[in-house]
Amino acid sequence: MKTKIFFLLPFLLMFFACSSDNDAKQEKETLKAITYEVLLFEYTPDTGNNTSRLRYEIKFTNPNNVAVKGNYKITYNADGLILTPIRRVPNDDPYEKIGANSFYTASYDVETALNPTLGTIKSIKFLSAEFVLADL
C-alpha cells in the first residue's frame, strides 16, 4: 500500500500543481484611451480653381505599453450637418497601427470640384476625433 501511495503522490502533486490554460493566459491589460491633438484643420470653400479643399492633420497618441491597431474617425459640422464620413483604406491592411508609447498622424488633403447644382458648403468645423481599436 505504501508503494502505491509513493507513486500516486508525485502524480497528484504534478497534476494539481500545473496551471490550466485559463490560468496561464495573462489577463488583458485595460488600455488607456488613445488621445488626439488637432495639428491642422482647414476648409477652403473656393480655392479659386473651381474647387473646395479640406485638409487636416490629427495626431493620435497611444499612452499604452503595447501597440494598438484600429481606425480613426473624424466628425465635423458642414453648414449645420454633422458628418462622420467613412474613410476608404487604399491598402490591403485596413488598420492603422500605433506603437507602444508612440503616435500616429492622420493626414487628409482633398480638393473637390464645385457643383453649382448642389451648392457650395460655406464652412466645415472640426468637432471630434476618435481612434477606434480593432476587435481582433
Short mmCIF file of N, CA, C and O in Angstrom, two decimals:
data_model
loop_
_atom_site.label_atom_id
_atom_site.label_comp_id
_atom_site.label_asym_id
_atom_site.label_seq_id
_atom_site.Cartn_x
_atom_site.Cartn_y
_atom_site.Cartn_z
N MET A 1 0.81 -1.18 0.00
CA MET A 1 0.00 0.00 0.00
C MET A 1 0.86 1.26 0.00
O MET A 1 0.54 2.21 -0.68
N LYS A 2 1.95 1.26 0.78
CA LYS A 2 2.84 2.41 0.83
C LYS A 2 3.48 2.66 -0.53
O LYS A 2 3.69 3.81 -0.91
N THR A 3 3.76 1.61 -1.29
CA THR A 3 4.36 1.75 -2.61
C THR A 3 3.39 2.45 -3.56
O THR A 3 3.79 3.31 -4.34
N LYS A 4 2.10 2.10 -3.47
CA LYS A 4 1.10 2.72 -4.34
C LYS A 4 0.97 4.21 -4.02
O LYS A 4 0.86 5.04 -4.91
N ILE A 5 0.96 4.56 -2.74
CA ILE A 5 0.87 5.96 -2.34
C ILE A 5 2.12 6.71 -2.77
O ILE A 5 2.05 7.85 -3.23
N PHE A 6 3.26 6.06 -2.66
CA PHE A 6 4.52 6.68 -3.06
C PHE A 6 4.49 7.06 -4.54
O PHE A 6 4.93 8.14 -4.93
N PHE A 7 3.95 6.20 -5.41
CA PHE A 7 3.87 6.50 -6.84
C PHE A 7 2.70 7.43 -7.16
O PHE A 7 2.75 8.22 -8.09
N LEU A 8 1.64 7.37 -6.40
CA LEU A 8 0.45 8.18 -6.63
C LEU A 8 0.68 9.62 -6.17
O LEU A 8 0.21 10.55 -6.82
N LEU A 9 1.40 9.84 -5.12
CA LEU A 9 1.63 11.18 -4.57
C LEU A 9 2.32 12.11 -5.58
O LEU A 9 1.83 13.22 -5.81
N PRO A 10 3.44 11.72 -6.22
CA PRO A 10 4.06 12.63 -7.20
C PRO A 10 3.13 12.95 -8.37
O PRO A 10 3.10 14.07 -8.87
N PHE A 11 2.36 11.96 -8.79
CA PHE A 11 1.42 12.19 -9.89
C PHE A 11 0.36 13.22 -9.50
O PHE A 11 0.07 14.14 -10.26
N LEU A 12 -0.20 13.09 -8.31
CA LEU A 12 -1.21 14.03 -7.84
C LEU A 12 -0.63 15.43 -7.66
O LEU A 12 -1.26 16.42 -8.02
N LEU A 13 0.58 15.51 -7.12
CA LEU A 13 1.22 16.82 -6.96
C LEU A 13 1.46 17.49 -8.31
O LEU A 13 1.24 18.68 -8.48
N MET A 14 1.93 16.70 -9.27
CA MET A 14 2.17 17.24 -10.60
C MET A 14 0.86 17.68 -11.25
O MET A 14 0.78 18.74 -11.87
N PHE A 15 -0.19 16.92 -11.08
CA PHE A 15 -1.48 17.22 -11.68
C PHE A 15 -2.06 18.51 -11.12
O PHE A 15 -2.52 19.38 -11.85
N PHE A 16 -2.05 18.64 -9.80
CA PHE A 16 -2.64 19.83 -9.18
C PHE A 16 -1.72 21.05 -9.22
O PHE A 16 -2.19 22.17 -9.12
N ALA A 17 -0.45 20.85 -9.39
CA ALA A 17 0.50 21.98 -9.43
C ALA A 17 0.51 22.66 -10.79
O ALA A 17 0.83 23.83 -10.90
N CYS A 18 0.17 21.94 -11.85
CA CYS A 18 0.18 22.53 -13.19
C CYS A 18 -1.00 23.47 -13.34
O CYS A 18 -2.11 23.16 -12.93
N SER A 19 -0.74 24.61 -13.93
CA SER A 19 -1.83 25.56 -14.13
C SER A 19 -2.62 25.18 -15.37
O SER A 19 -2.09 24.59 -16.31
N SER A 20 -3.87 25.54 -15.37
CA SER A 20 -4.71 25.28 -16.54
C SER A 20 -4.41 26.32 -17.60
O SER A 20 -3.76 27.33 -17.34
N ASP A 21 -4.92 26.12 -18.80
CA ASP A 21 -4.71 27.08 -19.88
C ASP A 21 -5.28 28.44 -19.53
O ASP A 21 -4.71 29.47 -19.87
N ASN A 22 -6.39 28.45 -18.82
CA ASN A 22 -7.00 29.72 -18.43
C ASN A 22 -6.11 30.49 -17.46
O ASN A 22 -6.02 31.70 -17.53
N ASP A 23 -5.47 29.76 -16.55
CA ASP A 23 -4.58 30.42 -15.59
C ASP A 23 -3.30 30.91 -16.28
O ASP A 23 -2.73 31.91 -15.89
N ALA A 24 -2.86 30.18 -17.31
CA ALA A 24 -1.63 30.52 -17.99
C ALA A 24 -1.76 31.79 -18.81
O ALA A 24 -0.80 32.52 -19.01
N LYS A 25 -2.97 32.05 -19.30
CA LYS A 25 -3.18 33.27 -20.10
C LYS A 25 -3.17 34.47 -19.17
O LYS A 25 -3.82 34.48 -18.14
N GLN A 26 -2.42 35.47 -19.57
CA GLN A 26 -2.40 36.68 -18.76
C GLN A 26 -3.69 37.46 -19.02
O GLN A 26 -4.21 37.46 -20.13
N GLU A 27 -4.19 38.07 -17.97
CA GLU A 27 -5.37 38.90 -18.15
C GLU A 27 -4.99 40.07 -19.04
O GLU A 27 -3.91 40.64 -18.92
N LYS A 28 -5.91 40.41 -19.93
CA LYS A 28 -5.64 41.55 -20.80
C LYS A 28 -5.61 42.82 -19.97
O LYS A 28 -6.48 43.05 -19.13
N GLU A 29 -4.61 43.60 -20.22
CA GLU A 29 -4.45 44.86 -19.52
C GLU A 29 -5.51 45.84 -20.03
O GLU A 29 -5.78 45.91 -21.22
N THR A 30 -6.15 46.56 -19.13
CA THR A 30 -7.09 47.59 -19.54
C THR A 30 -6.31 48.72 -20.17
O THR A 30 -5.39 49.27 -19.56
N LEU A 31 -6.66 49.03 -21.41
CA LEU A 31 -5.91 50.04 -22.15
C LEU A 31 -6.38 51.44 -21.80
O LEU A 31 -7.57 51.68 -21.60
N LYS A 32 -5.43 52.35 -21.75
CA LYS A 32 -5.75 53.76 -21.58
C LYS A 32 -6.27 54.28 -22.91
O LYS A 32 -5.95 53.76 -23.97
N ALA A 33 -7.05 55.34 -22.86
CA ALA A 33 -7.64 55.92 -24.06
C ALA A 33 -6.57 56.50 -24.98
O ALA A 33 -5.58 57.08 -24.52
N ILE A 34 -6.78 56.33 -26.27
CA ILE A 34 -5.93 56.96 -27.28
C ILE A 34 -6.36 58.43 -27.35
O ILE A 34 -7.55 58.71 -27.51
N THR A 35 -5.43 59.33 -27.21
CA THR A 35 -5.76 60.76 -27.24
C THR A 35 -5.45 61.34 -28.61
O THR A 35 -4.75 60.72 -29.41
N TYR A 36 -5.97 62.53 -28.86
CA TYR A 36 -5.68 63.18 -30.14
C TYR A 36 -5.38 64.66 -29.94
O TYR A 36 -5.79 65.26 -28.95
N GLU A 37 -4.67 65.18 -30.92
CA GLU A 37 -4.35 66.61 -30.95
C GLU A 37 -4.53 67.08 -32.38
O GLU A 37 -3.97 66.48 -33.31
N VAL A 38 -5.32 68.12 -32.58
CA VAL A 38 -5.53 68.67 -33.92
C VAL A 38 -4.35 69.57 -34.25
O VAL A 38 -4.15 70.61 -33.62
N LEU A 39 -3.56 69.14 -35.21
CA LEU A 39 -2.42 69.94 -35.65
C LEU A 39 -2.84 70.94 -36.73
O LEU A 39 -2.31 72.05 -36.78
N LEU A 40 -3.81 70.53 -37.56
CA LEU A 40 -4.28 71.37 -38.64
C LEU A 40 -5.69 70.92 -39.02
O LEU A 40 -5.94 69.71 -39.14
N PHE A 41 -6.60 71.86 -39.19
CA PHE A 41 -7.92 71.58 -39.75
C PHE A 41 -8.32 72.83 -40.51
O PHE A 41 -8.52 73.89 -39.92
N GLU A 42 -8.42 72.69 -41.83
CA GLU A 42 -8.66 73.86 -42.66
C GLU A 42 -9.59 73.50 -43.82
O GLU A 42 -9.38 72.51 -44.52
N TYR A 43 -10.62 74.32 -43.98
CA TYR A 43 -11.53 74.15 -45.11
C TYR A 43 -11.54 75.44 -45.91
O TYR A 43 -11.71 76.54 -45.36
N THR A 44 -11.35 75.31 -47.22
CA THR A 44 -11.40 76.44 -48.13
C THR A 44 -12.59 76.21 -49.07
O THR A 44 -12.54 75.28 -49.90
N PRO A 45 -13.67 77.02 -48.95
CA PRO A 45 -14.85 76.76 -49.75
C PRO A 45 -14.64 76.98 -51.25
O PRO A 45 -15.29 76.34 -52.07
N ASP A 46 -13.74 77.90 -51.60
CA ASP A 46 -13.44 78.14 -53.02
C ASP A 46 -11.97 78.47 -53.14
O ASP A 46 -11.51 79.51 -52.70
N THR A 47 -11.23 77.56 -53.74
CA THR A 47 -9.78 77.73 -53.87
C THR A 47 -9.39 78.69 -54.99
O THR A 47 -8.22 79.02 -55.13
N GLY A 48 -10.38 79.08 -55.81
CA GLY A 48 -10.08 79.91 -56.98
C GLY A 48 -9.86 79.06 -58.22
O GLY A 48 -9.73 79.56 -59.32
N ASN A 49 -9.83 77.75 -58.04
CA ASN A 49 -9.65 76.80 -59.16
C ASN A 49 -10.93 76.01 -59.41
O ASN A 49 -10.89 74.89 -59.91
N ASN A 50 -12.08 76.57 -59.01
CA ASN A 50 -13.37 75.90 -59.14
C ASN A 50 -13.42 74.62 -58.30
O ASN A 50 -14.04 73.63 -58.68
N THR A 51 -12.72 74.65 -57.16
CA THR A 51 -12.72 73.52 -56.23
C THR A 51 -12.83 74.03 -54.80
O THR A 51 -12.55 75.19 -54.52
N SER A 52 -13.22 73.13 -53.91
CA SER A 52 -13.13 73.39 -52.47
C SER A 52 -12.05 72.44 -51.95
O SER A 52 -11.73 71.43 -52.58
N ARG A 53 -11.52 72.75 -50.79
CA ARG A 53 -10.41 71.94 -50.26
C ARG A 53 -10.59 71.74 -48.76
O ARG A 53 -10.82 72.69 -48.01
N LEU A 54 -10.46 70.48 -48.34
CA LEU A 54 -10.46 70.14 -46.93
C LEU A 54 -9.15 69.45 -46.62
O LEU A 54 -8.76 68.51 -47.33
N ARG A 55 -8.49 69.92 -45.60
CA ARG A 55 -7.25 69.26 -45.18
C ARG A 55 -7.13 69.30 -43.67
O ARG A 55 -7.58 70.24 -43.02
N TYR A 56 -6.54 68.22 -43.17
CA TYR A 56 -6.31 68.16 -41.72
C TYR A 56 -5.14 67.24 -41.42
O TYR A 56 -4.76 66.39 -42.21
N GLU A 57 -4.58 67.47 -40.24
CA GLU A 57 -3.56 66.61 -39.64
C GLU A 57 -3.94 66.45 -38.18
O GLU A 57 -4.07 67.44 -37.46
N ILE A 58 -4.13 65.20 -37.77
CA ILE A 58 -4.52 64.92 -36.40
C ILE A 58 -3.58 63.87 -35.84
O ILE A 58 -3.38 62.81 -36.44
N LYS A 59 -2.98 64.19 -34.72
CA LYS A 59 -2.01 63.31 -34.07
C LYS A 59 -2.72 62.48 -33.00
O LYS A 59 -3.30 63.02 -32.07
N PHE A 60 -2.67 61.14 -33.17
CA PHE A 60 -3.24 60.21 -32.19
C PHE A 60 -2.09 59.63 -31.38
O PHE A 60 -1.12 59.12 -31.94
N THR A 61 -2.19 59.70 -30.05
CA THR A 61 -1.12 59.24 -29.17
C THR A 61 -1.59 58.03 -28.38
O THR A 61 -2.65 58.05 -27.76
N ASN A 62 -0.75 56.99 -28.40
CA ASN A 62 -1.01 55.75 -27.66
C ASN A 62 -0.17 55.77 -26.39
O ASN A 62 1.03 55.56 -26.43
N PRO A 63 -0.80 55.98 -25.21
CA PRO A 63 -0.04 56.03 -23.96
C PRO A 63 0.19 54.65 -23.33
O PRO A 63 0.70 54.56 -22.23
N ASN A 64 -0.18 53.60 -24.05
CA ASN A 64 -0.09 52.24 -23.52
C ASN A 64 1.28 51.61 -23.78
O ASN A 64 1.99 52.02 -24.70
N ASN A 65 1.61 50.61 -23.01
CA ASN A 65 2.88 49.89 -23.17
C ASN A 65 2.79 48.78 -24.21
O ASN A 65 3.70 47.97 -24.32
N VAL A 66 1.71 48.74 -24.95
CA VAL A 66 1.52 47.77 -26.03
C VAL A 66 1.07 48.51 -27.28
O VAL A 66 0.44 49.56 -27.20
N ALA A 67 1.42 47.96 -28.43
CA ALA A 67 0.97 48.54 -29.70
C ALA A 67 -0.52 48.28 -29.87
O ALA A 67 -1.06 47.31 -29.34
N VAL A 68 -1.18 49.17 -30.59
CA VAL A 68 -2.61 49.01 -30.87
C VAL A 68 -2.84 49.19 -32.36
O VAL A 68 -2.02 49.77 -33.07
N LYS A 69 -3.98 48.68 -32.81
CA LYS A 69 -4.36 48.94 -34.19
C LYS A 69 -5.85 49.15 -34.27
O LYS A 69 -6.62 48.67 -33.43
N GLY A 70 -6.25 49.92 -35.25
CA GLY A 70 -7.65 50.27 -35.42
C GLY A 70 -7.79 51.28 -36.53
O GLY A 70 -6.94 51.38 -37.41
N ASN A 71 -8.86 52.04 -36.47
CA ASN A 71 -9.12 53.09 -37.45
C ASN A 71 -9.56 54.35 -36.72
O ASN A 71 -10.12 54.29 -35.64
N TYR A 72 -9.33 55.46 -37.37
CA TYR A 72 -9.79 56.71 -36.77
C TYR A 72 -11.03 57.20 -37.50
O TYR A 72 -11.30 56.82 -38.63
N LYS A 73 -11.78 58.03 -36.79
CA LYS A 73 -12.91 58.69 -37.43
C LYS A 73 -12.93 60.14 -36.98
O LYS A 73 -12.59 60.47 -35.85
N ILE A 74 -13.29 61.00 -37.92
CA ILE A 74 -13.34 62.44 -37.70
C ILE A 74 -14.79 62.87 -37.85
O ILE A 74 -15.46 62.49 -38.82
N THR A 75 -15.28 63.67 -36.93
CA THR A 75 -16.64 64.20 -37.02
C THR A 75 -16.54 65.71 -37.17
O THR A 75 -15.78 66.35 -36.45
N TYR A 76 -17.29 66.25 -38.13
CA TYR A 76 -17.28 67.69 -38.33
C TYR A 76 -18.66 68.20 -38.69
O TYR A 76 -19.58 67.43 -38.99
N ASN A 77 -18.79 69.51 -38.62
CA ASN A 77 -20.04 70.20 -38.90
C ASN A 77 -19.87 70.92 -40.23
O ASN A 77 -19.07 71.84 -40.34
N ALA A 78 -20.65 70.50 -41.24
CA ALA A 78 -20.61 71.13 -42.57
C ALA A 78 -21.92 71.90 -42.75
O ALA A 78 -22.95 71.30 -43.05
N ASP A 79 -21.86 73.20 -42.52
CA ASP A 79 -23.05 74.06 -42.64
C ASP A 79 -24.24 73.53 -41.86
O ASP A 79 -25.37 73.50 -42.34
N GLY A 80 -24.00 73.06 -40.64
CA GLY A 80 -25.07 72.59 -39.77
C GLY A 80 -25.35 71.10 -39.87
O GLY A 80 -26.11 70.56 -39.08
N LEU A 81 -24.76 70.43 -40.82
CA LEU A 81 -24.93 68.99 -40.97
C LEU A 81 -23.75 68.29 -40.30
O LEU A 81 -22.59 68.52 -40.67
N ILE A 82 -24.02 67.44 -39.31
CA ILE A 82 -22.96 66.73 -38.59
C ILE A 82 -22.61 65.47 -39.38
O ILE A 82 -23.47 64.63 -39.64
N LEU A 83 -21.35 65.35 -39.75
CA LEU A 83 -20.88 64.25 -40.59
C LEU A 83 -19.72 63.50 -39.96
O LEU A 83 -18.83 64.12 -39.36
N THR A 84 -19.73 62.19 -40.10
CA THR A 84 -18.59 61.33 -39.76
C THR A 84 -18.39 60.42 -40.97
O THR A 84 -18.93 59.32 -41.02
N PRO A 85 -17.66 60.91 -41.97
CA PRO A 85 -17.52 60.13 -43.20
C PRO A 85 -16.77 58.82 -42.99
O PRO A 85 -15.90 58.71 -42.13
N ILE A 86 -17.14 57.83 -43.78
CA ILE A 86 -16.43 56.56 -43.78
C ILE A 86 -15.18 56.74 -44.62
O ILE A 86 -15.23 57.21 -45.75
N ARG A 87 -14.08 56.36 -44.06
CA ARG A 87 -12.78 56.54 -44.71
C ARG A 87 -12.45 55.32 -45.54
O ARG A 87 -12.52 54.19 -45.06
N ARG A 88 -12.09 55.52 -46.78
CA ARG A 88 -11.64 54.43 -47.63
C ARG A 88 -10.18 54.14 -47.35
O ARG A 88 -9.35 55.04 -47.29
N VAL A 89 -9.87 52.87 -47.19
CA VAL A 89 -8.50 52.46 -46.91
C VAL A 89 -7.91 51.86 -48.19
O VAL A 89 -8.41 50.86 -48.69
N PRO A 90 -6.87 52.49 -48.75
CA PRO A 90 -6.36 52.07 -50.05
C PRO A 90 -5.50 50.80 -50.05
O PRO A 90 -5.30 50.19 -51.08
N ASN A 91 -4.99 50.37 -48.92
CA ASN A 91 -4.07 49.22 -48.92
C ASN A 91 -4.77 47.96 -48.43
O ASN A 91 -5.94 47.98 -48.06
N ASP A 92 -4.05 46.86 -48.40
CA ASP A 92 -4.62 45.57 -48.01
C ASP A 92 -4.95 45.49 -46.52
O ASP A 92 -5.90 44.83 -46.13
N ASP A 93 -4.15 46.12 -45.67
CA ASP A 93 -4.38 46.07 -44.24
C ASP A 93 -5.31 47.24 -43.87
O ASP A 93 -4.92 48.40 -43.99
N PRO A 94 -6.52 46.95 -43.41
CA PRO A 94 -7.47 48.04 -43.16
C PRO A 94 -7.23 48.81 -41.86
O PRO A 94 -7.98 49.71 -41.54
N TYR A 95 -6.18 48.47 -41.12
CA TYR A 95 -5.94 49.09 -39.82
C TYR A 95 -4.71 49.98 -39.81
O TYR A 95 -3.72 49.70 -40.46
N GLU A 96 -4.81 51.04 -39.03
CA GLU A 96 -3.66 51.87 -38.72
C GLU A 96 -3.04 51.29 -37.45
O GLU A 96 -3.75 50.80 -36.58
N LYS A 97 -1.73 51.34 -37.35
CA LYS A 97 -1.04 50.82 -36.17
C LYS A 97 -0.33 51.95 -35.45
O LYS A 97 0.26 52.81 -36.08
N ILE A 98 -0.42 51.92 -34.12
CA ILE A 98 0.31 52.88 -33.30
C ILE A 98 1.14 52.07 -32.32
O ILE A 98 0.61 51.27 -31.55
N GLY A 99 2.45 52.24 -32.37
CA GLY A 99 3.34 51.52 -31.49
C GLY A 99 3.12 51.87 -30.03
O GLY A 99 2.47 52.87 -29.70
N ALA A 100 3.68 51.05 -29.16
CA ALA A 100 3.59 51.30 -27.72
C ALA A 100 4.22 52.66 -27.41
O ALA A 100 5.28 52.99 -27.93
N ASN A 101 3.53 53.44 -26.60
CA ASN A 101 4.02 54.77 -26.18
C ASN A 101 4.48 55.60 -27.37
O ASN A 101 5.54 56.23 -27.34
N SER A 102 3.69 55.59 -28.43
CA SER A 102 4.05 56.27 -29.66
C SER A 102 2.84 57.03 -30.20
O SER A 102 1.83 57.16 -29.52
N PHE A 103 2.97 57.55 -31.42
CA PHE A 103 1.87 58.30 -32.01
C PHE A 103 1.77 58.02 -33.50
O PHE A 103 2.68 57.48 -34.13
N TYR A 104 0.63 58.39 -34.07
CA TYR A 104 0.35 58.27 -35.50
C TYR A 104 -0.33 59.56 -35.91
O TYR A 104 -1.25 60.04 -35.22
N THR A 105 0.09 60.16 -37.01
CA THR A 105 -0.53 61.38 -37.51
C THR A 105 -1.35 61.07 -38.75
O THR A 105 -0.80 60.61 -39.76
N ALA A 106 -2.64 61.31 -38.66
CA ALA A 106 -3.55 61.12 -39.79
C ALA A 106 -3.54 62.39 -40.61
O ALA A 106 -3.71 63.49 -40.08
N SER A 107 -3.35 62.24 -41.92
CA SER A 107 -3.32 63.39 -42.81
C SER A 107 -4.38 63.23 -43.90
O SER A 107 -4.59 62.11 -44.39
N TYR A 108 -5.01 64.33 -44.26
CA TYR A 108 -6.04 64.32 -45.30
C TYR A 108 -5.93 65.64 -46.03
O TYR A 108 -5.82 66.70 -45.41
N ASP A 109 -5.93 65.60 -47.36
CA ASP A 109 -5.86 66.81 -48.17
C ASP A 109 -6.52 66.52 -49.51
O ASP A 109 -5.92 65.87 -50.37
N VAL A 110 -7.77 66.97 -49.65
CA VAL A 110 -8.53 66.66 -50.86
C VAL A 110 -9.21 67.91 -51.39
O VAL A 110 -9.84 68.66 -50.63
N GLU A 111 -9.08 68.12 -52.69
CA GLU A 111 -9.82 69.16 -53.39
C GLU A 111 -10.96 68.50 -54.14
O GLU A 111 -10.79 67.46 -54.75
N THR A 112 -12.14 69.14 -54.08
CA THR A 112 -13.33 68.61 -54.72
C THR A 112 -13.89 69.67 -55.66
O THR A 112 -13.98 70.85 -55.28
N ALA A 113 -14.28 69.25 -56.85
CA ALA A 113 -14.85 70.19 -57.82
C ALA A 113 -16.14 70.78 -57.27
O ALA A 113 -16.96 70.08 -56.66
N LEU A 114 -16.30 72.10 -57.47
CA LEU A 114 -17.52 72.77 -57.04
C LEU A 114 -18.66 72.33 -57.95
O LEU A 114 -18.49 72.16 -59.16
N ASN A 115 -19.84 72.13 -57.35
CA ASN A 115 -21.02 71.72 -58.09
C ASN A 115 -22.11 72.75 -57.85
O ASN A 115 -22.75 72.75 -56.80
N PRO A 116 -22.34 73.65 -58.84
CA PRO A 116 -23.32 74.72 -58.63
C PRO A 116 -24.74 74.19 -58.40
O PRO A 116 -25.54 74.84 -57.73
N THR A 117 -25.03 73.02 -58.90
CA THR A 117 -26.36 72.43 -58.71
C THR A 117 -26.59 72.07 -57.26
O THR A 117 -27.68 72.29 -56.72
N LEU A 118 -25.58 71.51 -56.61
CA LEU A 118 -25.70 71.10 -55.21
C LEU A 118 -25.45 72.25 -54.24
O LEU A 118 -25.82 72.17 -53.07
N GLY A 119 -24.78 73.27 -54.70
CA GLY A 119 -24.43 74.39 -53.84
C GLY A 119 -23.07 74.19 -53.21
O GLY A 119 -22.52 73.09 -53.22
N THR A 120 -22.52 75.25 -52.67
CA THR A 120 -21.20 75.21 -52.07
C THR A 120 -21.32 75.18 -50.56
O THR A 120 -22.09 75.95 -49.99
N ILE A 121 -20.56 74.31 -49.94
CA ILE A 121 -20.50 74.30 -48.47
C ILE A 121 -19.69 75.52 -48.05
O ILE A 121 -18.57 75.72 -48.51
N LYS A 122 -20.27 76.33 -47.19
CA LYS A 122 -19.60 77.57 -46.79
C LYS A 122 -18.56 77.36 -45.70
O LYS A 122 -17.53 78.01 -45.70
N SER A 123 -18.85 76.44 -44.77
CA SER A 123 -17.88 76.21 -43.70
C SER A 123 -17.94 74.77 -43.22
O SER A 123 -18.99 74.14 -43.23
N ILE A 124 -16.78 74.28 -42.81
CA ILE A 124 -16.67 72.97 -42.16
C ILE A 124 -15.87 73.21 -40.89
O ILE A 124 -14.76 73.75 -40.94
N LYS A 125 -16.45 72.81 -39.76
CA LYS A 125 -15.79 72.99 -38.47
C LYS A 125 -15.56 71.63 -37.84
O LYS A 125 -16.44 70.79 -37.78
N PHE A 126 -14.36 71.45 -37.32
CA PHE A 126 -13.98 70.21 -36.63
C PHE A 126 -14.78 70.08 -35.34
O PHE A 126 -14.92 71.03 -34.58
N LEU A 127 -15.29 68.85 -35.08
CA LEU A 127 -15.99 68.59 -33.82
C LEU A 127 -15.23 67.62 -32.93
O LEU A 127 -15.02 67.88 -31.76
N SER A 128 -14.82 66.47 -33.50
CA SER A 128 -14.12 65.49 -32.67
C SER A 128 -13.37 64.48 -33.54
O SER A 128 -13.62 64.37 -34.73
N ALA A 129 -12.49 63.76 -32.86
CA ALA A 129 -11.76 62.66 -33.49
C ALA A 129 -11.73 61.52 -32.50
O ALA A 129 -11.81 61.72 -31.30
N GLU A 130 -11.63 60.32 -33.05
CA GLU A 130 -11.58 59.13 -32.19
C GLU A 130 -10.80 58.04 -32.90
O GLU A 130 -10.95 57.84 -34.10
N PHE A 131 -9.96 57.36 -32.15
CA PHE A 131 -9.26 56.19 -32.67
C PHE A 131 -9.98 54.98 -32.12
O PHE A 131 -10.01 54.77 -30.91
N VAL A 132 -10.60 54.21 -33.01
CA VAL A 132 -11.40 53.05 -32.61
C VAL A 132 -10.52 51.81 -32.74
O VAL A 132 -10.07 51.46 -33.83
N LEU A 133 -10.31 51.14 -31.61
CA LEU A 133 -9.46 49.96 -31.61
C LEU A 133 -10.13 48.80 -32.33
O LEU A 133 -11.34 48.60 -32.21
N ALA A 134 -9.33 48.04 -33.07
CA ALA A 134 -9.84 46.86 -33.77
C ALA A 134 -10.13 45.78 -32.75
O ALA A 134 -9.37 45.59 -31.80
N ASP A 135 -11.23 45.10 -32.93
CA ASP A 135 -11.60 44.00 -32.04
C ASP A 135 -11.12 42.70 -32.68
O ASP A 135 -11.82 42.10 -33.50
N LEU A 136 -9.90 42.31 -32.36
CA LEU A 136 -9.29 41.15 -33.01
C LEU A 136 -9.40 39.92 -32.17
O LEU A 136 -9.33 39.86 -31.04
#
